[in-house]
Amino acid sequence: MRRFFFILAFVLAFGLFSCRTEQKTITVWTDKAEMASYIELFNVESHDVKAVIVYKDALATSLPPAKDEKKPDIIIGSLLQNSLTKKNFITLDSILGEKNKKGELKKNRLDKDGFYNSLLDYGKFNSRQYLLPVSFNLPIMIFSNENKGAISDKYTLELEEIKEISAKFNAKNKNGMYSKMGFAPSWNANFIYTAVKMNGADFRETLNSIVWNDSALEMEIEYMKDWTKKTNTSTTAEQDFSFKYLYTPSYKQISSGRCLFSYSTTDEFFSLAPEQIQDTDFRWLTKEEMIFAEDDITTAGIYRKSRRKSESKEFLLWLLNSENQKRLLDRSQTMNLGTKTFGICNGFSAVKTVNERYFPTYYKNLIGNLPGESSIQSPFALPPRWNSLKNRVIIPYISEATRTEEGKKIQTIEERLNTWSKQFN
């Protein structure tokens, strides 16, 4: 009898031990290639929970998952905030907290005040937190250190300043052709898009389509046309100059002495090798001291039908911990990933202390030049197919509408949108 109880106790103990040490697996859907390295580190450190990655190039349009697909537990990527957010994700208010008077935070909580407030608001739906921000990027104007004296402000540039400084830089040869041109709106359609967004175009999702402020959009288009006419003569002159002189990457264009500015974004600029940008500086592109974040903010959420919700929360707590993110930055540098991608998920971290304490260590151009929390403006919710819509409808329209030459009547946004929509119906 004693032997029987001994065997029974051993079996029960072994069963309990097995339950405790059983590895539970979560599935992470993402459109961020950097997550593979992050998940690898998580799996090394985690004993009870393991993660597997499923890469989805068109992540936002893959939701909800097809019936025959293995369902995700966590979804991390761009353009997840839209009208389907509430249907796809659970609320995450339970893992956000505030420090008490002693500066302490409850266990298994993320400090709500540790995030950029506008980015946190971006992940809300009806005042509930469905998505947590992971990373973001900002628009910048880059220039050669040789021309730093032409720029008075140490941190920011507004459109009117760029226009005025560029006009002073311009020069023509004896044949009346431009030999130098400070900057031209038509050189980069994404610059024009950023400008119209900064000035109130307000593109946003509605009923699986988009709406915008038409008067603000047309006003900024006229401003761009006026800029070109008064500063660079015509769009044709801008394009001729670009074809003749600006056939190299942007960081080489500004070092050639032919132009003063080039438009870029933080992910593009800081993904370059240090030797490529060592003689280059930048300023934040602003509107009344506000910097408008790029549309593709990376957010993370837990899929509503996940069966591993508690384990998924554990992963998010790990991913968004500032010390863990420092180690992710170290890992990227050690593996030479830092010369191909920027920061956390190819952007600034949504956790303020990570940018303030660690980013300047790896990106010297950021020393003393980090954006303040109050200056960052998040985009509106956009449809899952926004990248396609933007590149096939919005960008072609504003590129044509801002040309100074009179020509045939161009298609309106509504006409282009109708043609685009037929592809997905």
Tab-separated table of C-alpha atoms in Angstrom:
chain	number	residue	atom	x	y	z
A	1	MET	CA	0.000	0.000	0.000
A	2	ARG	CA	2.786	2.403	0.893
A	3	ARG	CA	4.425	1.587	-2.422
A	4	PHE	CA	1.149	2.370	-4.211
A	5	PHE	CA	0.886	5.813	-2.594
A	6	PHE	CA	4.536	6.495	-3.360
A	7	ILE	CA	3.987	5.689	-7.049
A	8	LEU	CA	0.777	7.756	-7.101
A	9	ALA	CA	2.530	10.731	-5.493
A	10	PHE	CA	5.367	10.436	-8.013
A	11	VAL	CA	2.902	10.387	-10.941
A	12	LEU	CA	1.002	13.414	-9.613
A	13	ALA	CA	4.222	15.315	-8.963
A	14	PHE	CA	5.540	14.498	-12.412
A	15	GLY	CA	2.222	15.602	-13.930
A	16	LEU	CA	2.304	18.910	-12.086
A	17	PHE	CA	5.945	19.464	-13.055
A	18	SER	CA	5.138	18.706	-16.691
A	19	CYS	CA	2.281	21.215	-16.668
A	20	ARG	CA	4.540	23.864	-15.238
A	21	THR	CA	7.324	23.299	-17.727
A	22	GLU	CA	5.128	22.713	-20.780
A	23	GLN	CA	6.064	25.187	-23.477
A	24	LYS	CA	3.151	27.142	-24.867
A	25	THR	CA	3.511	28.492	-28.388
A	26	ILE	CA	2.132	31.753	-29.724
A	27	THR	CA	1.945	32.708	-33.393
A	28	VAL	CA	2.979	36.217	-34.436
A	29	TRP	CA	1.765	37.607	-37.751
A	30	THR	CA	3.841	40.550	-38.939
A	31	ASP	CA	4.954	42.570	-41.957
A	32	LYS	CA	8.156	43.594	-40.163
A	33	ALA	CA	11.154	41.417	-41.086
A	34	GLU	CA	13.009	42.671	-37.982
A	35	MET	CA	10.580	40.707	-35.793
A	36	ALA	CA	12.358	37.471	-36.740
A	37	SER	CA	15.445	38.550	-34.800
A	38	TYR	CA	13.357	39.824	-31.891
A	39	ILE	CA	11.415	36.583	-31.629
A	40	GLU	CA	14.623	34.587	-31.731
A	41	LEU	CA	15.893	36.484	-28.683
A	42	PHE	CA	12.545	36.108	-26.909
A	43	ASN	CA	12.618	32.349	-27.429
A	44	VAL	CA	16.130	32.122	-25.987
A	45	GLU	CA	15.054	33.954	-22.844
A	46	SER	CA	11.551	32.579	-22.342
A	47	HIS	CA	11.168	29.126	-20.784
A	48	ASP	CA	7.397	28.784	-20.678
A	49	VAL	CA	6.308	30.598	-23.835
A	50	LYS	CA	7.735	30.301	-27.326
A	51	ALA	CA	6.826	32.347	-30.381
A	52	VAL	CA	6.743	31.474	-34.061
A	53	ILE	CA	6.627	34.077	-36.800
A	54	VAL	CA	4.446	34.203	-39.908
A	55	TYR	CA	5.500	36.929	-42.322
A	56	LYS	CA	2.653	38.639	-44.200
A	57	ASP	CA	3.722	41.178	-46.789
A	58	ALA	CA	0.180	42.570	-47.030
A	59	LEU	CA	-0.653	42.121	-43.376
A	60	ALA	CA	-3.411	44.731	-43.024
A	61	THR	CA	-5.357	43.232	-45.928
A	62	SER	CA	-4.977	39.700	-44.514
A	63	LEU	CA	-7.359	40.382	-41.637
A	64	PRO	CA	-9.444	38.668	-40.546
A	65	PRO	CA	-7.628	35.407	-41.366
A	66	ALA	CA	-9.108	33.015	-43.896
A	67	LYS	CA	-11.027	30.052	-42.476
A	68	ASP	CA	-8.382	27.541	-43.521
A	69	GLU	CA	-5.470	29.521	-42.029
A	70	LYS	CA	-3.783	28.964	-38.689
A	71	LYS	CA	-5.002	31.874	-36.595
A	72	PRO	CA	-2.518	34.369	-35.156
A	73	ASP	CA	-2.218	35.248	-31.491
A	74	ILE	CA	-0.369	38.532	-31.944
A	75	ILE	CA	-0.430	40.864	-34.939
A	76	ILE	CA	2.353	43.441	-35.375
A	77	GLY	CA	2.526	45.741	-38.361
A	78	SER	CA	1.333	48.816	-40.228
A	79	LEU	CA	-2.147	50.139	-41.045
A	80	LEU	CA	-3.871	48.000	-38.424
A	81	GLN	CA	-5.954	50.918	-37.154
A	82	ASN	CA	-9.169	51.051	-39.171
A	83	SER	CA	-12.892	50.301	-38.958
A	84	LEU	CA	-12.156	46.595	-38.350
A	85	THR	CA	-9.933	47.212	-35.317
A	86	LYS	CA	-12.618	46.387	-32.761
A	87	LYS	CA	-13.564	43.186	-34.611
A	88	ASN	CA	-9.981	41.969	-34.950
A	89	PHE	CA	-8.416	42.775	-31.563
A	90	ILE	CA	-9.049	42.595	-27.833
A	91	THR	CA	-8.656	45.602	-25.561
A	92	LEU	CA	-5.268	46.067	-23.925
A	93	ASP	CA	-6.180	48.534	-21.180
A	94	SER	CA	-5.425	45.836	-18.603
A	95	ILE	CA	-1.683	45.850	-19.321
A	96	LEU	CA	-1.362	49.628	-19.144
A	97	GLY	CA	-0.829	51.327	-15.812
A	98	GLU	CA	0.425	54.460	-14.096
A	99	LYS	CA	3.198	54.766	-11.541
A	100	ASN	CA	2.177	55.572	-7.984
A	101	LYS	CA	3.609	58.424	-5.909
A	102	LYS	CA	6.656	56.295	-5.137
A	103	GLY	CA	7.325	55.827	-8.840
A	104	GLU	CA	6.291	52.180	-8.733
A	105	LEU	CA	4.323	50.339	-11.379
A	106	LYS	CA	2.179	47.261	-10.787
A	107	LYS	CA	3.633	43.978	-11.941
A	108	ASN	CA	2.824	42.960	-15.508
A	109	ARG	CA	1.961	46.496	-16.527
A	110	LEU	CA	3.382	48.909	-19.098
A	111	ASP	CA	3.752	52.516	-18.032
A	112	LYS	CA	1.108	54.432	-19.955
A	113	ASP	CA	3.088	57.641	-19.559
A	114	GLY	CA	6.130	55.951	-21.057
A	115	PHE	CA	4.608	56.070	-24.542
A	116	TYR	CA	4.238	59.077	-26.805
A	117	ASN	CA	0.723	60.189	-26.007
A	118	SER	CA	-0.424	60.837	-29.588
A	119	LEU	CA	0.791	57.381	-30.648
A	120	LEU	CA	-1.080	55.762	-27.784
A	121	ASP	CA	-4.224	57.645	-28.821
A	122	TYR	CA	-3.739	56.373	-32.370
A	123	GLY	CA	-4.311	52.809	-31.117
A	124	LYS	CA	-7.610	53.616	-29.416
A	125	PHE	CA	-11.120	52.875	-30.607
A	126	ASN	CA	-14.011	54.415	-28.697
A	127	SER	CA	-11.559	55.413	-25.922
A	128	ARG	CA	-10.430	51.789	-25.448
A	129	GLN	CA	-6.845	50.710	-26.163
A	130	TYR	CA	-6.894	48.021	-28.861
A	131	LEU	CA	-3.434	48.564	-30.326
A	132	LEU	CA	-0.125	49.469	-28.697
A	133	PRO	CA	2.356	51.593	-30.645
A	134	VAL	CA	5.707	49.960	-31.396
A	135	SER	CA	7.541	52.316	-33.734
A	136	PHE	CA	7.118	55.322	-36.024
A	137	ASN	CA	8.988	57.502	-38.512
A	138	LEU	CA	9.136	61.222	-39.222
A	139	PRO	CA	9.804	63.410	-42.289
A	140	ILE	CA	13.109	65.286	-42.502
A	141	MET	CA	15.052	67.587	-44.822
A	142	ILE	CA	18.698	66.603	-45.234
A	143	PHE	CA	21.603	68.792	-46.357
A	144	SER	CA	25.391	68.846	-46.506
A	145	ASN	CA	27.335	70.126	-43.503
A	146	GLU	CA	29.011	72.556	-45.904
A	147	ASN	CA	25.696	74.398	-46.213
A	148	LYS	CA	24.765	74.382	-42.526
A	149	GLY	CA	25.441	78.122	-42.323
A	150	ALA	CA	22.510	78.814	-44.651
A	151	ILE	CA	20.043	77.356	-42.135
A	152	SER	CA	19.340	79.421	-39.042
A	153	ASP	CA	17.194	77.035	-36.980
A	154	LYS	CA	19.080	74.194	-35.299
A	155	TYR	CA	16.200	71.733	-35.197
A	156	THR	CA	13.286	72.393	-37.567
A	157	LEU	CA	12.349	73.677	-41.002
A	158	GLU	CA	8.962	74.856	-42.223
A	159	LEU	CA	7.880	74.934	-45.860
A	160	GLU	CA	8.188	78.689	-46.251
A	161	GLU	CA	11.721	78.613	-44.826
A	162	ILE	CA	12.753	75.874	-47.249
A	163	LYS	CA	11.320	77.907	-50.112
A	164	GLU	CA	13.154	81.115	-49.107
A	165	ILE	CA	16.512	79.470	-48.379
A	166	SER	CA	16.355	77.449	-51.585
A	167	ALA	CA	15.664	80.553	-53.693
A	168	LYS	CA	18.834	82.206	-52.367
A	169	PHE	CA	20.847	79.118	-53.250
A	170	ASN	CA	19.696	79.047	-56.881
A	171	ALA	CA	22.139	80.002	-59.638
A	172	LYS	CA	22.098	80.071	-63.450
A	173	ASN	CA	24.863	79.753	-66.005
A	174	LYS	CA	25.534	82.174	-68.858
A	175	ASN	CA	22.951	80.363	-70.984
A	176	GLY	CA	20.224	81.049	-68.425
A	177	MET	CA	20.038	77.401	-67.324
A	178	TYR	CA	20.027	76.468	-63.662
A	179	SER	CA	23.444	75.294	-62.473
A	180	LYS	CA	22.249	75.168	-58.840
A	181	MET	CA	18.774	74.680	-57.462
A	182	GLY	CA	18.129	74.686	-53.733
A	183	PHE	CA	15.068	72.459	-53.738
A	184	ALA	CA	12.059	71.718	-55.917
A	185	PRO	CA	8.709	70.263	-54.816
A	186	SER	CA	8.437	68.142	-57.958
A	187	TRP	CA	11.632	66.242	-57.147
A	188	ASN	CA	9.834	64.040	-54.650
A	189	ALA	CA	6.102	63.299	-54.785
A	190	ASN	CA	6.222	62.085	-51.179
A	191	PHE	CA	7.368	65.569	-50.168
A	192	ILE	CA	4.257	67.051	-51.780
A	193	TYR	CA	2.092	64.424	-50.098
A	194	THR	CA	3.624	65.254	-46.712
A	195	ALA	CA	3.066	68.957	-47.368
A	196	VAL	CA	-0.627	68.521	-48.166
A	197	LYS	CA	-1.027	66.290	-45.109
A	198	MET	CA	0.671	68.889	-42.898
A	199	ASN	CA	-1.640	71.585	-44.193
A	200	GLY	CA	-4.952	69.932	-43.447
A	201	ALA	CA	-5.771	67.546	-46.322
A	202	ASP	CA	-6.779	65.086	-43.574
A	203	PHE	CA	-6.995	61.871	-45.586
A	204	ARG	CA	-8.849	59.295	-43.505
A	205	GLU	CA	-10.882	56.106	-43.733
A	206	THR	CA	-14.629	56.102	-44.017
A	207	LEU	CA	-16.878	53.189	-44.988
A	208	ASN	CA	-14.004	51.247	-46.524
A	209	SER	CA	-12.981	54.264	-48.594
A	210	ILE	CA	-11.476	57.680	-47.827
A	211	VAL	CA	-12.522	61.281	-47.269
A	212	TRP	CA	-10.385	64.414	-47.226
A	213	ASN	CA	-10.513	68.187	-46.862
A	214	ASP	CA	-10.765	69.207	-50.493
A	215	SER	CA	-10.310	72.958	-49.960
A	216	ALA	CA	-7.140	72.426	-47.885
A	217	LEU	CA	-5.786	70.030	-50.501
A	218	GLU	CA	-6.392	72.428	-53.395
A	219	MET	CA	-4.957	75.347	-51.419
A	220	GLU	CA	-1.701	73.466	-50.824
A	221	ILE	CA	-1.537	72.409	-54.473
A	222	GLU	CA	-1.739	76.075	-55.469
A	223	TYR	CA	0.952	76.898	-52.925
A	224	MET	CA	3.269	74.299	-54.480
A	225	LYS	CA	2.632	75.635	-57.976
A	226	ASP	CA	3.353	79.165	-56.799
A	227	TRP	CA	6.566	77.940	-55.121
A	228	THR	CA	7.758	76.416	-58.380
A	229	LYS	CA	6.885	79.443	-60.516
A	230	LYS	CA	8.450	82.055	-58.242
A	231	THR	CA	11.531	80.078	-57.219
A	232	ASN	CA	12.386	77.641	-60.007
A	233	THR	CA	10.540	79.057	-63.058
A	234	SER	CA	8.527	75.956	-63.948
A	235	THR	CA	8.037	72.260	-63.278
A	236	THR	CA	9.828	71.557	-66.558
A	237	ALA	CA	12.882	73.496	-65.336
A	238	GLU	CA	12.837	71.532	-62.066
A	239	GLN	CA	12.610	68.216	-63.882
A	240	ASP	CA	15.300	69.136	-66.410
A	241	PHE	CA	17.650	70.042	-63.571
A	242	SER	CA	16.859	66.802	-61.766
A	243	PHE	CA	17.486	64.739	-64.904
A	244	LYS	CA	20.796	66.479	-65.542
A	245	TYR	CA	22.249	66.559	-62.029
A	246	LEU	CA	20.259	64.516	-59.515
A	247	TYR	CA	20.695	60.958	-60.716
A	248	THR	CA	22.495	59.776	-57.567
A	249	PRO	CA	21.054	58.812	-54.148
A	250	SER	CA	19.789	61.724	-52.039
A	251	TYR	CA	22.772	61.771	-49.663
A	252	LYS	CA	25.091	62.170	-52.663
A	253	GLN	CA	22.915	64.812	-54.304
A	254	ILE	CA	23.347	67.243	-51.437
A	255	SER	CA	27.113	66.658	-51.250
A	256	SER	CA	27.540	67.487	-54.948
A	257	GLY	CA	26.949	71.192	-54.328
A	258	ARG	CA	24.252	71.313	-57.013
A	259	CYS	CA	21.285	71.343	-54.613
A	260	LEU	CA	20.786	72.375	-51.016
A	261	PHE	CA	18.035	70.095	-49.666
A	262	SER	CA	16.709	66.602	-50.205
A	263	TYR	CA	13.530	65.223	-48.682
A	264	SER	CA	13.777	61.992	-46.692
A	265	THR	CA	12.292	60.088	-43.770
A	266	THR	CA	14.026	58.812	-40.652
A	267	ASP	CA	13.861	55.159	-41.700
A	268	GLU	CA	15.468	55.946	-45.073
A	269	PHE	CA	18.133	58.263	-43.682
A	270	PHE	CA	19.222	56.330	-40.592
A	271	SER	CA	19.325	53.008	-42.426
A	272	LEU	CA	22.307	54.317	-44.385
A	273	ALA	CA	25.810	53.372	-43.306
A	274	PRO	CA	27.486	55.936	-40.986
A	275	GLU	CA	30.157	56.749	-43.577
A	276	GLN	CA	27.447	57.654	-46.091
A	277	ILE	CA	25.933	60.352	-43.875
A	278	GLN	CA	28.937	61.487	-41.838
A	279	ASP	CA	29.042	64.854	-43.652
A	280	THR	CA	25.269	65.242	-43.633
A	281	ASP	CA	22.818	66.886	-41.263
A	282	PHE	CA	19.027	67.180	-41.105
A	283	ARG	CA	16.122	69.214	-39.767
A	284	TRP	CA	12.643	68.053	-38.795
A	285	LEU	CA	10.034	69.068	-41.366
A	286	THR	CA	7.400	70.901	-39.329
A	287	LYS	CA	4.182	72.878	-39.479
A	288	GLU	CA	3.841	75.305	-36.570
A	289	GLU	CA	6.248	73.153	-34.527
A	290	MET	CA	4.291	69.956	-35.229
A	291	ILE	CA	5.973	66.958	-36.907
A	292	PHE	CA	3.571	64.682	-38.746
A	293	ALA	CA	4.399	60.999	-38.335
A	294	GLU	CA	4.493	58.813	-41.410
A	295	ASP	CA	1.310	56.872	-42.142
A	296	ASP	CA	2.818	53.432	-41.521
A	297	ILE	CA	3.028	53.528	-37.725
A	298	THR	CA	3.822	50.034	-36.418
A	299	THR	CA	1.357	48.816	-33.816
A	300	ALA	CA	0.769	45.540	-31.988
A	301	GLY	CA	-2.425	43.849	-30.930
A	302	ILE	CA	-3.775	40.517	-29.703
A	303	TYR	CA	-6.117	38.766	-32.100
A	304	ARG	CA	-9.627	38.477	-30.713
A	305	LYS	CA	-9.885	34.717	-31.345
A	306	SER	CA	-6.475	33.877	-29.900
A	307	ARG	CA	-6.399	30.985	-27.428
A	308	ARG	CA	-3.152	32.249	-25.924
A	309	LYS	CA	-4.171	35.692	-24.732
A	310	SER	CA	-2.235	35.646	-21.445
A	311	GLU	CA	0.901	34.352	-23.182
A	312	SER	CA	0.462	37.000	-25.883
A	313	LYS	CA	0.324	39.695	-23.242
A	314	GLU	CA	3.553	38.300	-21.808
A	315	PHE	CA	5.222	38.729	-25.187
A	316	LEU	CA	4.003	42.331	-25.553
A	317	LEU	CA	5.254	43.160	-22.057
A	318	TRP	CA	8.644	41.796	-23.068
A	319	LEU	CA	8.754	43.537	-26.464
A	320	LEU	CA	7.807	46.971	-25.139
A	321	ASN	CA	10.132	46.891	-22.122
A	322	SER	CA	12.783	49.619	-22.478
A	323	GLU	CA	15.693	47.454	-21.281
A	324	ASN	CA	14.721	44.687	-23.661
A	325	GLN	CA	14.582	47.181	-26.514
A	326	LYS	CA	18.100	48.320	-25.670
A	327	ARG	CA	19.219	44.740	-26.070
A	328	LEU	CA	17.367	44.517	-29.372
A	329	LEU	CA	19.281	47.586	-30.552
A	330	ASP	CA	22.548	46.010	-29.389
A	331	ARG	CA	21.628	42.813	-31.185
A	332	SER	CA	20.931	44.666	-34.434
A	333	GLN	CA	24.317	46.343	-34.275
A	334	THR	CA	26.127	43.102	-33.461
A	335	MET	CA	24.438	41.311	-36.350
A	336	ASN	CA	25.084	44.305	-38.653
A	337	LEU	CA	21.354	44.813	-39.092
A	338	GLY	CA	21.696	48.462	-38.107
A	339	THR	CA	23.030	49.382	-41.538
A	340	LYS	CA	19.896	48.011	-43.181
A	341	THR	CA	17.133	48.907	-40.771
A	342	PHE	CA	16.646	51.716	-38.313
A	343	GLY	CA	16.043	51.404	-34.588
A	344	ILE	CA	13.080	49.310	-33.464
A	345	CYS	CA	11.092	47.743	-36.306
A	346	ASN	CA	12.796	50.206	-38.671
A	347	GLY	CA	11.711	53.310	-36.782
A	348	PHE	CA	11.848	55.302	-33.581
A	349	SER	CA	10.596	53.390	-30.571
A	350	ALA	CA	7.153	54.326	-29.301
A	351	VAL	CA	8.694	54.144	-25.816
A	352	LYS	CA	10.128	57.586	-25.063
A	353	THR	CA	13.031	56.556	-22.825
A	354	VAL	CA	14.399	54.206	-25.482
A	355	ASN	CA	14.807	57.087	-27.925
A	356	GLU	CA	16.124	59.495	-25.308
A	357	ARG	CA	18.644	57.181	-23.642
A	358	TYR	CA	19.769	54.762	-26.310
A	359	PHE	CA	19.180	55.999	-29.869
A	360	PRO	CA	21.854	58.759	-29.780
A	361	THR	CA	24.398	56.065	-28.883
A	362	TYR	CA	23.810	54.322	-32.186
A	363	TYR	CA	22.790	57.301	-34.336
A	364	LYS	CA	25.142	60.218	-33.699
A	365	ASN	CA	23.045	62.673	-35.746
A	366	LEU	CA	20.374	62.414	-33.050
A	367	ILE	CA	22.573	63.753	-30.263
A	368	GLY	CA	20.805	66.834	-28.947
A	369	ASN	CA	18.198	66.631	-31.706
A	370	LEU	CA	15.322	64.390	-30.682
A	371	PRO	CA	11.698	65.426	-31.267
A	372	GLY	CA	9.677	66.375	-28.201
A	373	GLU	CA	6.600	64.367	-27.301
A	374	SER	CA	4.215	67.292	-27.770
A	375	SER	CA	5.451	67.921	-31.315
A	376	ILE	CA	4.523	64.521	-32.757
A	377	GLN	CA	1.234	64.319	-34.639
A	378	SER	CA	-0.166	60.890	-35.517
A	379	PRO	CA	-2.021	60.227	-38.782
A	380	PHE	CA	-5.719	59.446	-38.983
A	381	ALA	CA	-6.998	55.899	-39.308
A	382	LEU	CA	-6.518	54.765	-42.896
A	383	PRO	CA	-7.927	51.830	-44.902
A	384	PRO	CA	-5.958	48.548	-45.050
A	385	ARG	CA	-5.178	49.099	-48.744
A	386	TRP	CA	-3.913	52.616	-48.121
A	387	ASN	CA	-0.459	52.025	-49.600
A	388	SER	CA	-2.001	50.953	-52.895
A	389	LEU	CA	-4.552	53.759	-52.823
A	390	LYS	CA	-1.944	56.361	-51.972
A	391	ASN	CA	0.519	55.234	-54.663
A	392	ARG	CA	-2.056	54.738	-57.412
A	393	VAL	CA	-4.532	57.520	-56.671
A	394	ILE	CA	-3.268	60.267	-54.341
A	395	ILE	CA	0.383	60.522	-55.451
A	396	PRO	CA	-0.389	60.536	-59.211
A	397	TYR	CA	-3.061	63.180	-58.683
A	398	ILE	CA	-0.963	65.611	-56.659
A	399	SER	CA	2.031	65.074	-58.955
A	400	GLU	CA	-0.021	66.115	-61.973
A	401	ALA	CA	-2.023	68.818	-60.184
A	402	THR	CA	1.101	70.658	-58.986
A	403	ARG	CA	2.668	70.952	-62.441
A	404	THR	CA	2.864	74.565	-63.578
A	405	GLU	CA	2.482	73.857	-67.289
A	406	GLU	CA	-1.025	74.124	-68.663
A	407	GLY	CA	-2.070	70.939	-70.408
A	408	LYS	CA	-4.946	68.556	-70.801
A	409	LYS	CA	-7.462	68.318	-67.991
A	410	ILE	CA	-6.327	65.833	-65.358
A	411	GLN	CA	-8.488	63.243	-63.683
A	412	THR	CA	-9.922	64.166	-60.309
A	413	ILE	CA	-9.217	62.126	-57.188
A	414	GLU	CA	-12.816	60.847	-57.303
A	415	GLU	CA	-12.376	59.580	-60.872
A	416	ARG	CA	-9.096	57.884	-60.020
A	417	LEU	CA	-10.596	56.450	-56.854
A	418	ASN	CA	-13.489	54.968	-58.808
A	419	THR	CA	-11.084	53.263	-61.225
A	420	TRP	CA	-8.943	51.976	-58.366
A	421	SER	CA	-11.968	50.671	-56.413
A	422	LYS	CA	-13.120	48.482	-59.310
A	423	GLN	CA	-9.984	46.374	-58.884
A	424	PHE	CA	-11.094	45.258	-55.417
A	425	ASN	CA	-14.818	44.759	-55.911
